[in-house]
Coordinates of C-alpha atoms in Angstrom, one line a residue:
M1249 CA 62.0 28.6 53.9
Q1250 CA 62.8 27.2 50.4
H1251 CA 59.5 26.2 48.6
R1252 CA 59.7 23.3 46.6
K1253 CA 58.1 24.4 42.9
L1254 CA 55.4 21.7 41.8
P1255 CA 55.3 19.4 39.0
W1256 CA 53.0 21.0 37.3
S1257 CA 51.0 24.1 37.4
L1258 CA 47.5 26.2 36.2
P1259 CA 48.5 27.8 32.7
L1260 CA 44.8 28.8 32.9
G1261 CA 45.7 31.7 35.7
R1262 CA 48.6 32.8 34.0
W1263 CA 46.8 33.1 30.4
L1264 CA 43.7 35.6 32.9
K1265 CA 46.7 38.0 34.6
E1266 CA 46.5 39.5 31.0
Y1267 CA 43.4 38.7 29.4
S1268 CA 41.2 41.7 28.0
A1269 CA 37.5 42.6 26.4
D1270 CA 39.5 42.1 22.9
T1271 CA 40.4 38.6 23.9
F1272 CA 37.5 36.9 25.1
V1273 CA 35.7 38.6 21.8
R1274 CA 37.9 36.3 20.0
D1275 CA 37.4 33.3 22.3
C1276 CA 34.0 33.2 22.4
V1277 CA 33.8 34.1 18.1
A1278 CA 36.2 30.7 18.0
G1279 CA 34.4 28.9 20.6
V1280 CA 30.6 29.7 18.3
V1281 CA 32.8 28.6 15.1
V1282 CA 34.2 25.5 16.9
S1283 CA 30.6 24.2 18.7
I1284 CA 29.5 23.6 15.0
V1285 CA 31.8 21.8 13.8
M1286 CA 31.9 19.7 16.8
V1287 CA 28.1 19.5 17.4
P1288 CA 27.9 16.7 14.3
Q1289 CA 31.4 15.9 14.9
C1290 CA 31.1 14.5 18.4
M1291 CA 27.8 13.2 17.1
G1292 CA 29.5 10.9 14.4
Y1293 CA 32.3 9.7 16.7
A1294 CA 30.7 8.4 19.1
L1295 CA 28.1 6.2 16.4
L1296 CA 31.6 5.4 15.3
A1297 CA 32.9 4.4 19.0
G1298 CA 29.7 2.4 18.9
M1299 CA 27.6 4.7 21.6
P1300 CA 24.5 6.7 21.3
A1301 CA 25.4 9.8 19.4
V1302 CA 24.5 11.8 22.2
Y1303 CA 27.2 10.6 24.5
G1304 CA 29.7 12.7 22.3
L1305 CA 28.6 15.9 23.1
Y1306 CA 28.3 14.7 27.1
C1307 CA 32.4 14.0 25.7
A1308 CA 32.7 17.8 25.1
I1309 CA 31.7 19.2 27.9
I1310 CA 33.3 18.3 31.1
P1311 CA 36.7 17.0 30.2
A1312 CA 36.4 20.5 27.9
F1313 CA 36.6 22.3 31.1
L1314 CA 39.0 20.2 32.9
Y1315 CA 41.8 20.8 29.8
A1316 CA 41.2 24.1 29.7
L1317 CA 42.3 24.6 33.5
L1318 CA 45.1 22.5 33.3
G1319 CA 46.0 22.4 29.2
S1320 CA 48.8 24.0 28.4
S1321 CA 47.8 24.9 24.9
R1322 CA 45.7 27.6 23.9
S1323 CA 44.7 26.0 21.0
L1324 CA 43.7 22.2 21.1
S1325 CA 40.1 21.2 21.2
V1326 CA 39.6 18.4 23.6
G1327 CA 37.1 15.6 23.1
P1328 CA 36.0 12.9 21.0
A1329 CA 38.5 11.7 18.4
A1330 CA 38.3 9.1 15.5
L1331 CA 41.0 7.4 16.4
I1332 CA 40.4 6.9 19.6
S1333 CA 36.8 6.1 18.8
I1334 CA 38.0 3.2 16.6
M1335 CA 40.4 1.7 19.2
L1336 CA 37.6 1.8 21.3
A1337 CA 35.1 -0.1 19.7
S1338 CA 37.5 -2.2 18.1
S1339 CA 38.7 -3.1 22.4
I1340 CA 35.2 -3.7 23.5
A1341 CA 33.8 -5.7 20.4
V1342 CA 36.4 -8.6 21.5
L1343 CA 34.9 -8.6 25.3
D1344 CA 31.4 -9.6 23.1
P1345 CA 29.2 -7.1 25.8
Q1346 CA 25.4 -8.4 25.7
S1347 CA 23.8 -5.1 26.0
E1348 CA 24.0 -1.8 25.3
T1349 CA 24.2 -1.2 28.9
Q1350 CA 27.5 -3.1 29.6
Y1351 CA 28.8 -2.0 26.5
I1352 CA 29.1 1.7 28.1
H1353 CA 30.3 -0.1 31.0
Y1354 CA 33.7 -1.2 29.7
A1355 CA 33.3 2.4 27.9
V1356 CA 33.3 4.3 31.0
N1357 CA 35.8 1.9 32.7
I1358 CA 38.4 2.5 29.8
S1359 CA 37.9 6.4 29.8
L1360 CA 39.0 6.2 33.8
L1361 CA 42.3 3.6 33.0
A1362 CA 43.2 5.4 30.0
G1363 CA 42.9 8.8 32.3
L1364 CA 44.8 6.9 35.6
F1365 CA 47.5 5.9 32.9
L1366 CA 47.8 9.6 31.9
L1367 CA 48.0 10.6 35.3
A1368 CA 50.4 7.8 36.3
M1369 CA 53.1 9.1 33.4
S1370 CA 52.3 12.8 34.4
V1371 CA 53.7 11.8 38.1
L1372 CA 56.8 10.2 36.2
R1373 CA 57.8 12.4 34.0
L1374 CA 57.1 10.3 30.5
G1375 CA 56.3 13.8 28.2
N1376 CA 59.2 13.0 25.8
L1377 CA 58.3 9.2 25.8
T1378 CA 56.7 10.4 22.2
N1379 CA 60.6 10.7 21.1
Y1380 CA 60.8 7.1 20.6
I1381 CA 58.3 6.7 18.7
S1382 CA 59.2 8.0 14.9
V1383 CA 56.9 10.1 12.7
P1384 CA 56.8 7.7 9.8
V1385 CA 55.3 5.4 12.1
I1386 CA 52.9 7.0 13.7
S1387 CA 52.0 8.1 9.9
G1388 CA 52.0 4.8 8.5
F1389 CA 49.2 3.7 12.2
T1390 CA 47.7 7.0 11.3
S1391 CA 46.6 6.6 7.4
A1392 CA 45.7 2.6 8.1
A1393 CA 43.5 4.0 10.9
A1394 CA 42.2 6.4 8.4
L1395 CA 40.7 3.6 6.4
T1396 CA 39.7 1.4 9.5
I1397 CA 37.5 3.8 10.3
M1398 CA 36.3 4.9 6.3
A1399 CA 35.1 1.2 6.4
S1400 CA 34.0 0.9 9.7
Q1401 CA 31.1 4.1 8.5
L1402 CA 30.2 2.5 5.3
K1403 CA 27.3 1.0 6.8
H1404 CA 25.6 4.0 7.5
M1405 CA 26.2 5.5 4.2
M1406 CA 25.1 2.2 2.4
G1407 CA 21.7 1.4 5.2
V1408 CA 23.5 -1.8 6.5
D1409 CA 23.8 -3.5 10.0
I1410 CA 27.1 -5.3 10.2
E1411 CA 29.1 -6.3 13.6
Q1412 CA 30.7 -3.9 15.2
G1413 CA 34.4 -3.6 15.9
L1414 CA 35.6 -5.6 12.4
D1415 CA 39.2 -5.4 11.5
F1416 CA 39.8 -3.5 8.0
G1417 CA 39.6 -6.6 6.1
H1418 CA 36.0 -8.4 7.8
T1419 CA 34.9 -5.1 7.1
L1420 CA 35.6 -4.9 3.6
L1421 CA 34.4 -8.5 2.9
V1422 CA 31.8 -8.3 5.3
L1423 CA 29.9 -5.4 3.0
F1424 CA 30.8 -6.9 -0.4
Q1425 CA 28.1 -9.2 0.7
S1426 CA 25.5 -6.6 2.3
V1427 CA 25.7 -5.0 -1.4
G1428 CA 22.6 -7.1 -2.5
Q1429 CA 20.9 -4.9 0.6
V1430 CA 21.9 -1.5 0.0
N1431 CA 19.2 0.7 0.7
M1432 CA 19.8 3.4 -2.2
T1433 CA 18.2 5.9 -0.5
T1434 CA 20.5 6.2 2.2
A1435 CA 23.3 5.8 -0.2
L1436 CA 22.0 8.5 -2.2
I1437 CA 21.6 10.2 1.3
G1438 CA 25.0 9.6 2.1
V1439 CA 26.7 10.9 -1.0
L1440 CA 25.3 13.6 -1.6
A1441 CA 26.4 14.1 1.9
C1442 CA 29.6 14.0 1.1
V1443 CA 29.4 15.6 -2.0
G1444 CA 27.8 19.1 0.7
L1445 CA 31.1 19.0 2.9
W1446 CA 33.4 18.8 -0.2
F1447 CA 31.6 22.0 -1.0
F1448 CA 31.5 24.1 2.5
K1449 CA 35.1 22.5 3.0
S1450 CA 37.2 23.6 -0.7
P1451 CA 35.0 26.4 -2.8
F1452 CA 32.9 27.9 -0.5
P1453 CA 35.1 29.4 2.0
V1454 CA 37.1 30.7 -1.3
F1455 CA 33.4 32.5 -2.3
I1456 CA 32.9 33.4 1.2
R1457 CA 36.6 35.4 1.0
R1458 CA 35.6 37.6 -2.3
L1459 CA 33.0 39.2 -0.4
K1460 CA 35.1 40.8 2.3
L1461 CA 32.7 40.0 5.4
P1462 CA 34.5 40.4 9.0
S1463 CA 36.4 37.9 10.1
W1464 CA 34.5 36.3 12.7
L1465 CA 31.7 36.2 10.4
E1466 CA 33.9 34.3 7.4
Q1467 CA 34.5 31.8 9.1
A1468 CA 31.6 31.0 11.1
L1469 CA 30.1 30.9 7.2
S1470 CA 33.2 29.1 6.1
K1471 CA 32.9 26.5 9.3
S1472 CA 29.3 26.0 9.3
G1473 CA 29.0 23.1 6.1
P1474 CA 28.7 19.8 9.0
M1475 CA 26.2 22.0 10.2
V1476 CA 24.1 22.7 7.3
V1477 CA 24.6 19.4 5.8
V1478 CA 23.6 18.2 9.7
L1479 CA 20.0 20.4 9.1
V1480 CA 19.1 20.4 5.6
S1481 CA 19.2 16.2 6.0
A1482 CA 17.5 15.9 9.3
V1483 CA 14.7 18.5 7.5
L1484 CA 14.6 16.5 4.2
V1485 CA 14.2 13.3 5.8
A1486 CA 11.6 14.6 8.1
T1487 CA 9.3 16.6 6.0
L1488 CA 9.1 13.3 3.1
H1489 CA 8.8 10.7 5.9
L1490 CA 12.2 9.4 4.5
S1491 CA 12.9 7.1 8.3
T1492 CA 9.3 5.1 7.8
K1493 CA 8.9 4.9 3.8
A1494 CA 12.7 4.6 2.5
G1495 CA 14.1 2.9 5.9
V1496 CA 16.6 5.1 6.1
S1497 CA 18.1 5.5 10.0
V1498 CA 18.0 8.0 11.8
V1499 CA 19.8 8.7 15.0
G1500 CA 16.3 8.9 17.0
D1501 CA 15.3 10.6 20.5
I1502 CA 18.3 12.3 21.9
P1503 CA 17.6 13.1 25.3
A1504 CA 17.3 16.7 26.8
G1505 CA 19.6 17.6 29.9
L1506 CA 23.3 17.1 30.9
P1507 CA 25.1 13.7 32.0
S1508 CA 24.7 13.3 35.5
L1509 CA 27.9 12.6 37.3
S1510 CA 28.5 9.7 38.8
G1511 CA 31.3 7.2 40.3
V1512 CA 32.9 4.0 39.0
S1513 CA 32.7 0.9 40.0
V1514 CA 35.9 -1.5 40.9
D1515 CA 36.1 -4.2 38.6
L1516 CA 39.9 -5.6 39.2
V1517 CA 38.4 -8.4 36.8
L1518 CA 37.1 -6.5 33.9
W1519 CA 40.2 -3.5 34.9
K1520 CA 42.8 -6.6 34.0
Q1521 CA 41.0 -7.3 30.6
L1522 CA 40.9 -3.4 29.9
A1523 CA 44.5 -2.6 31.1
M1524 CA 46.1 -3.2 27.8
P1525 CA 43.7 -1.5 25.4
S1526 CA 43.6 1.1 27.9
F1527 CA 46.7 1.8 28.2
L1528 CA 47.0 2.0 24.4
I1529 CA 44.1 4.3 23.8
A1530 CA 46.2 6.4 26.7
L1531 CA 48.7 6.2 24.5
M1532 CA 47.7 7.2 21.2
C1533 CA 45.4 10.2 23.3
F1534 CA 48.9 11.5 24.3
I1535 CA 50.4 11.7 21.3
T1536 CA 47.8 12.1 18.9
S1537 CA 47.6 15.4 21.2
I1538 CA 50.9 16.6 21.4
A1539 CA 51.4 16.5 18.1
V1540 CA 48.7 19.0 17.4
S1541 CA 49.0 20.8 19.9
S1542 CA 52.9 21.5 19.7
S1543 CA 52.2 22.1 16.1
L1544 CA 49.9 24.9 16.9
A1545 CA 52.3 26.4 20.3
S1546 CA 55.1 26.1 17.0
K1547 CA 52.7 28.9 14.9
R1548 CA 53.2 31.4 17.9
R1549 CA 56.2 30.9 19.4
E1550 CA 55.7 29.1 22.0
R1551 CA 55.8 25.1 23.4
V1552 CA 53.6 23.5 25.8
D1553 CA 54.9 21.5 28.8
S1554 CA 54.3 17.5 27.5
N1555 CA 53.7 16.4 31.1
Q1556 CA 51.4 18.9 32.0
E1557 CA 49.4 17.8 29.0
L1558 CA 49.7 14.1 30.2
L1559 CA 47.9 15.7 34.0
A1560 CA 45.4 17.8 31.9
L1561 CA 44.6 14.8 29.2
G1562 CA 44.8 12.0 32.4
A1563 CA 42.0 14.7 34.2
A1564 CA 40.2 15.1 31.1
N1565 CA 39.6 11.4 30.6
L1566 CA 38.8 11.2 34.5
G1567 CA 35.9 13.8 33.4
A1568 CA 34.6 11.5 30.9
A1569 CA 34.6 8.6 33.1
F1570 CA 32.2 10.1 35.8
S1571 CA 30.1 11.8 33.6
G1572 CA 29.7 8.3 32.0
T1573 CA 30.7 8.7 28.6
F1574 CA 33.8 7.5 26.7
A1575 CA 38.2 8.7 26.2
L1576 CA 38.9 11.4 24.1
A1577 CA 42.0 13.1 22.6
G1578 CA 43.1 16.3 21.5
S1579 CA 41.1 16.6 17.4
L1580 CA 43.2 17.9 14.8
S1581 CA 40.5 19.0 12.6
R1582 CA 38.7 21.0 15.5
S1583 CA 41.7 22.5 16.8
A1584 CA 43.0 23.8 13.5
V1585 CA 39.5 25.3 12.7
N1586 CA 39.7 27.0 17.0
D1587 CA 43.3 28.0 16.0
A1588 CA 42.4 29.6 12.4
A1589 CA 39.0 31.6 14.0
G1590 CA 41.5 33.3 16.9
A1591 CA 41.0 31.7 19.5
E1592 CA 43.5 33.1 22.0
T1593 CA 43.4 30.8 25.6
P1594 CA 41.2 27.9 26.2
I1595 CA 38.6 30.0 27.3
A1596 CA 37.3 29.1 23.4
S1597 CA 37.2 25.6 24.5
V1598 CA 35.1 26.9 27.4
I1599 CA 32.6 28.7 25.1
S1600 CA 32.7 25.5 22.8
A1601 CA 32.1 23.7 25.8
V1602 CA 29.0 26.0 26.6
C1603 CA 26.9 25.7 23.5
I1604 CA 27.3 21.7 24.1
V1605 CA 25.5 22.5 26.8
M1606 CA 23.0 24.6 25.4
T1607 CA 22.5 22.2 22.6
L1608 CA 21.3 19.6 24.6
L1609 CA 19.2 21.9 26.7
F1610 CA 17.2 22.8 24.0
L1611 CA 18.3 21.6 20.5
S1612 CA 18.4 18.1 21.2
S1613 CA 15.1 17.6 19.4
A1614 CA 16.3 18.7 16.1
F1615 CA 18.6 16.1 15.7
H1616 CA 16.0 12.9 16.5
F1617 CA 15.7 12.3 11.5
L1618 CA 19.2 13.7 11.4
P1619 CA 20.1 10.3 8.9
L1620 CA 23.2 8.3 10.4
A1621 CA 24.7 8.2 6.7
V1622 CA 25.6 12.0 7.0
L1623 CA 27.0 11.5 10.2
G1624 CA 29.0 8.5 9.0
A1625 CA 29.8 11.0 5.8
I1626 CA 31.1 13.3 8.4
V1627 CA 33.5 11.1 9.8
I1628 CA 34.9 9.7 6.5
M1629 CA 35.2 13.2 5.5
S1630 CA 37.2 14.6 9.0
V1631 CA 39.7 11.7 8.4
F1632 CA 40.2 11.4 5.3
S1633 CA 43.0 14.2 5.3
M1634 CA 44.9 11.4 7.6
I1635 CA 46.1 9.7 4.9
D1636 CA 49.3 10.8 4.5
V1637 CA 51.0 10.0 0.9
R1638 CA 53.0 12.0 1.0
Q1639 CA 55.4 11.1 4.1
F1640 CA 55.7 7.4 2.3
V1641 CA 57.0 9.7 -1.2
R1642 CA 59.5 11.6 0.9
C1643 CA 60.5 9.1 3.4
W1644 CA 61.2 6.7 0.5
R1645 CA 63.4 9.4 -1.4
L1646 CA 65.4 10.2 1.9
N1647 CA 65.9 7.3 3.9
R1648 CA 64.0 3.3 2.6
A1649 CA 64.0 2.1 6.4
D1650 CA 61.4 4.5 7.4
A1651 CA 59.3 4.0 4.7
Y1652 CA 59.5 0.6 5.1
S1653 CA 58.6 0.7 8.6
L1654 CA 55.8 3.1 7.9
L1655 CA 54.3 0.3 5.2
A1656 CA 54.7 -2.4 7.8
T1657 CA 52.6 -0.5 10.6
F1658 CA 50.4 0.1 7.6
F1659 CA 49.7 -3.2 6.7
A1660 CA 49.7 -4.9 10.6
V1661 CA 47.1 -2.1 11.1
L1662 CA 44.8 -3.2 8.4
I1663 CA 45.9 -6.6 8.1
F1664 CA 45.4 -7.2 12.1
D1665 CA 43.8 -4.6 13.8
I1666 CA 44.5 -0.9 15.6
E1667 CA 46.4 -2.5 19.1
I1668 CA 48.5 -5.2 16.9
G1669 CA 49.8 -2.3 14.7
I1670 CA 50.1 -0.1 17.5
G1671 CA 52.7 -2.8 18.8
V1672 CA 54.3 -3.2 15.9
G1673 CA 54.8 0.1 15.2
I1674 CA 56.5 0.7 18.6
V1675 CA 58.9 -2.4 18.5
L1676 CA 59.5 -1.0 15.2
S1677 CA 60.8 2.1 16.4
V1678 CA 62.8 0.7 18.9
V1679 CA 64.8 -2.2 16.8
L1680 CA 65.4 1.7 14.0
L1681 CA 66.9 3.0 17.2
L1682 CA 68.9 0.4 17.9
H1683 CA 70.1 -0.5 15.1
R1684 CA 71.2 3.3 14.0
A1685 CA 72.7 3.6 17.6
S1686 CA 74.6 0.2 16.6
H1687 CA 75.7 1.1 13.5
P1688 CA 77.6 5.1 13.3
H1689 CA 78.5 7.2 11.0
M1690 CA 82.3 6.4 10.5
A1691 CA 84.2 8.3 7.0
V1692 CA 87.9 7.6 5.9
V1693 CA 88.8 11.5 5.6
G1694 CA 91.6 13.0 3.3
R1695 CA 93.0 16.6 3.6
V1696 CA 91.3 19.6 1.7
G1697 CA 93.8 21.1 -1.0
D1698 CA 97.3 22.5 1.0
S1699 CA 94.2 23.3 4.1
A1700 CA 93.7 22.1 7.6
H1701 CA 90.5 20.6 6.8
F1702 CA 89.4 17.0 6.3
R1703 CA 87.0 15.6 4.5
N1704 CA 84.9 12.7 3.3
V1705 CA 86.7 10.8 0.5
E1706 CA 84.1 9.7 -1.0
R1707 CA 82.1 13.4 -1.1
H1708 CA 84.9 15.3 -2.2
D1709 CA 88.6 15.6 -3.8
V1710 CA 91.2 15.3 -0.8
V1711 CA 94.7 14.5 -0.5
T1712 CA 95.3 11.0 1.4
A1713 CA 99.1 9.4 2.6
N1714 CA 99.4 6.1 1.5
S1715 CA 101.4 5.0 5.1
V1716 CA 98.8 6.7 7.5
V1717 CA 94.2 5.7 6.8
A1718 CA 92.2 8.9 9.0
I1719 CA 89.1 7.5 9.7
R1720 CA 86.1 9.6 12.0
V1721 CA 83.6 8.5 14.5
D1722 CA 80.7 9.8 14.3
E1723 CA 78.8 8.9 17.5
S1724 CA 80.0 8.2 21.6
I1725 CA 81.5 4.7 21.5
Y1726 CA 79.8 2.4 23.8
F1727 CA 78.5 -1.5 23.8
S1728 CA 76.0 -1.5 21.5
N1729 CA 78.3 0.0 18.7
V1730 CA 81.7 -0.5 19.4
Q1731 CA 81.8 -4.2 17.4
F1732 CA 80.3 -1.9 14.2
V1733 CA 83.2 0.9 14.9
E1734 CA 86.1 -2.2 15.4
D1735 CA 85.3 -4.1 12.5
F1736 CA 84.9 -0.9 10.4
I1737 CA 88.6 -0.4 11.2
L1738 CA 89.7 -3.6 10.7
E1739 CA 87.8 -3.4 7.2
Q1740 CA 90.1 0.2 6.0
C1741 CA 93.2 -1.6 7.3
A1742 CA 92.4 -5.2 5.3
S1743 CA 91.6 -2.6 1.7
H1744 CA 94.8 -0.5 3.1
P1745 CA 97.8 -2.9 2.3
S1746 CA 100.3 -0.3 2.9
A1747 CA 98.8 1.6 6.1
R1748 CA 101.0 1.8 8.8
H1749 CA 99.6 4.3 11.5
I1750 CA 95.3 4.3 11.7
V1751 CA 94.6 7.1 13.0
L1752 CA 90.8 8.0 15.2
I1753 CA 89.1 11.3 14.8
F1754 CA 87.2 11.8 18.1
S1755 CA 85.2 15.0 17.5
S1756 CA 82.1 13.8 17.6
V1757 CA 82.4 11.3 20.0
S1758 CA 81.8 12.9 23.5
F1759 CA 81.0 9.5 25.6
V1760 CA 82.8 6.0 25.8
D1761 CA 81.5 3.3 28.0
T1762 CA 84.1 0.7 29.6
T1763 CA 82.8 -1.9 27.1
A1764 CA 84.0 0.8 24.6
V1765 CA 87.5 0.6 25.9
D1766 CA 88.2 -2.7 26.7
A1767 CA 87.1 -3.1 22.9
L1768 CA 89.8 -0.3 22.2
Q1769 CA 92.3 -1.8 24.3
R1770 CA 92.0 -4.9 22.3
L1771 CA 92.0 -3.2 18.6
I1772 CA 95.4 -1.7 20.2
E1773 CA 97.1 -5.6 19.8
K1774 CA 95.4 -6.7 17.1
L1775 CA 96.1 -3.8 15.2
R1776 CA 100.4 -4.2 16.5
D1777 CA 99.9 -7.6 15.7
N1778 CA 99.7 -6.3 12.0
D1779 CA 102.3 -3.8 12.4
I1780 CA 99.9 -0.7 12.6
T1781 CA 99.9 1.6 15.1
L1782 CA 97.0 3.1 16.5
H1783 CA 96.3 6.8 17.2
L1784 CA 93.5 8.9 18.2
A1785 CA 93.1 12.8 17.5
E1786 CA 90.8 15.9 18.3
V1787 CA 89.4 13.8 22.1
K1788 CA 87.3 16.1 24.0
G1789 CA 87.7 17.1 27.6
P1790 CA 85.6 14.4 29.4
V1791 CA 86.8 11.0 26.9
M1792 CA 90.3 11.8 27.6
D1793 CA 89.6 11.5 31.8
Q1794 CA 87.6 8.7 30.8
L1795 CA 90.7 7.2 28.9
Q1796 CA 93.1 8.5 31.9
K1797 CA 91.4 6.5 34.2
S1798 CA 92.1 3.5 32.8
T1799 CA 95.4 1.8 31.1
F1800 CA 93.9 2.7 27.6
L1801 CA 96.6 5.0 27.3
S1802 CA 99.7 3.5 28.3
L1803 CA 98.2 0.5 26.4
L1804 CA 98.1 3.0 23.4
E1805 CA 102.4 3.8 23.2
P1806 CA 103.7 4.1 21.1
G1807 CA 100.9 5.3 19.6
Q1808 CA 100.0 9.3 20.0
V1809 CA 97.2 11.9 21.0
F1810 CA 97.1 14.4 19.2
F1811 CA 95.9 17.9 19.3
T1812 CA 94.5 17.7 16.3
T1813 CA 93.8 16.2 13.0
D1814 CA 96.1 17.6 10.8
E1815 CA 98.8 17.9 13.5
A1816 CA 98.4 13.7 13.7
M1817 CA 98.6 13.7 9.7
R1818 CA 102.1 16.3 9.3
T1819 CA 103.6 14.3 11.9
L1820 CA 103.1 11.1 11.1
T1821 CA 104.0 11.5 7.0
A1822 CA 106.7 14.3 8.0
S1823 CA 108.9 11.8 6.0
R1824 CA 107.3 10.0 3.6
Q1825 CA 105.8 11.2 0.2
K1826 CA 102.0 12.1 0.0
A1827 CA 99.8 10.3 -2.1
P1828 CA 98.5 12.3 -5.3
P1829 CA 94.8 13.9 -4.8
R1830 CA 92.2 11.3 -6.4
K1831 CA 88.3 11.6 -7.4
T1832 CA 85.9 9.4 -6.3

């Protein structure tokens, strides 16, 4: 009896078959190193999402276990992510929650719906969905989102209280109007925290490498910057009583213990309101996570299974919902740390989750006096690298259309909001895809010297014939581009008045649909009315099969189908003198 192969698997089981003590040690080191970064970052991203800081830690426990069980990436660190957090905050702000309890209820429902959307995409095998959103659009979106995130954290750095979920422009306006209310002590703490984080990120690792320490210790020290800044600032605030004397806002009490598992009540009215933002959050969760995991997997010459990732991320978000916290994704910064620290399997993420559990059980009181300004600084420094100016410069040089789509997405996010920015980006990706599909590359070609090779007359010194125009079509021909193909051919006929033959080179044409065949048949008649005969060359077998099933070949006569372009040109120019070589 033949068993049907399941659409999903448990990648962790495959890695555990070859697991060893050395691998476990490397995973433990990586897990501990990542947790040093993760603790302060998770609390910062929770505040970015408008949630209490402890919920960021909750978000890094059960979801991490679920992703480790189901995910196909060795190094992806799943948990709170800056982009998802800011999208969550802006989505909930529209609903105008009246209390913290209601806000958390909305956040939990969004994580539940996002998880369900991801699972549905996995069932429908939509893992290749990201192929339809271009890299420039994603770059424009993430760069603008990074600026929005940074602006949203300036209130913590300045010590002012402004409304949650404002767009970029309104945030800057309110911050400007609040300049007179800036708490100078808070601002100083925030600036010093940024300087400290920069020091630990750039000069400090260089110094550490000179000490020739063991790699695990070097990694731990190099990535300890956020934790050091957090602990030092908390000690200073507690010792100098800055929270009471200078009005420095702190995290406050973090309840000890683990999140409790609970169900999520079904509220169809609320779900209708949250459906679109939840879907967009699910989409960005998948796009950002697959981009990070694929990049890291390529270093090992491995690949991630996109549909398996949808399953794992969906399960992780459901885990977040049932543990009462908010939506999540793979983190670029933490995943890079995890990979650099030597993670071999997702067990490293499990170790990080265990470290988070230990922090909640035994160290939660240590963060009571942690200034919110420091968490804001951690978020700002974490997302700063998301601003990708070089991608815009590269697109401007290579393809202006990509650069314009990047700019359009960038400004849509800044001027309106993240959800509209995503919509603009997706629409632009589809529009560009359709535009390129409907404008295939075509070239008039000529012979290279006395060889049998033919190249674009605009790029090479070639030999052409006055009576024959050879045109290469570099794309399959179908309903969306056949009009462009026909227009190009007729333009060449007009610009070559002495031409009596048109040779269409089909070497790159793998498919023609019914609309294309009908249009080509009409083109035969149009050319014949102008005393021009149409011919084909280098037609592939599948295309010839399609043409033979229609009346095209009989209508083509006296036009011919030539095996090669060389044969076509020699046959059609046999009794005519070739034009001299020309330069263009």
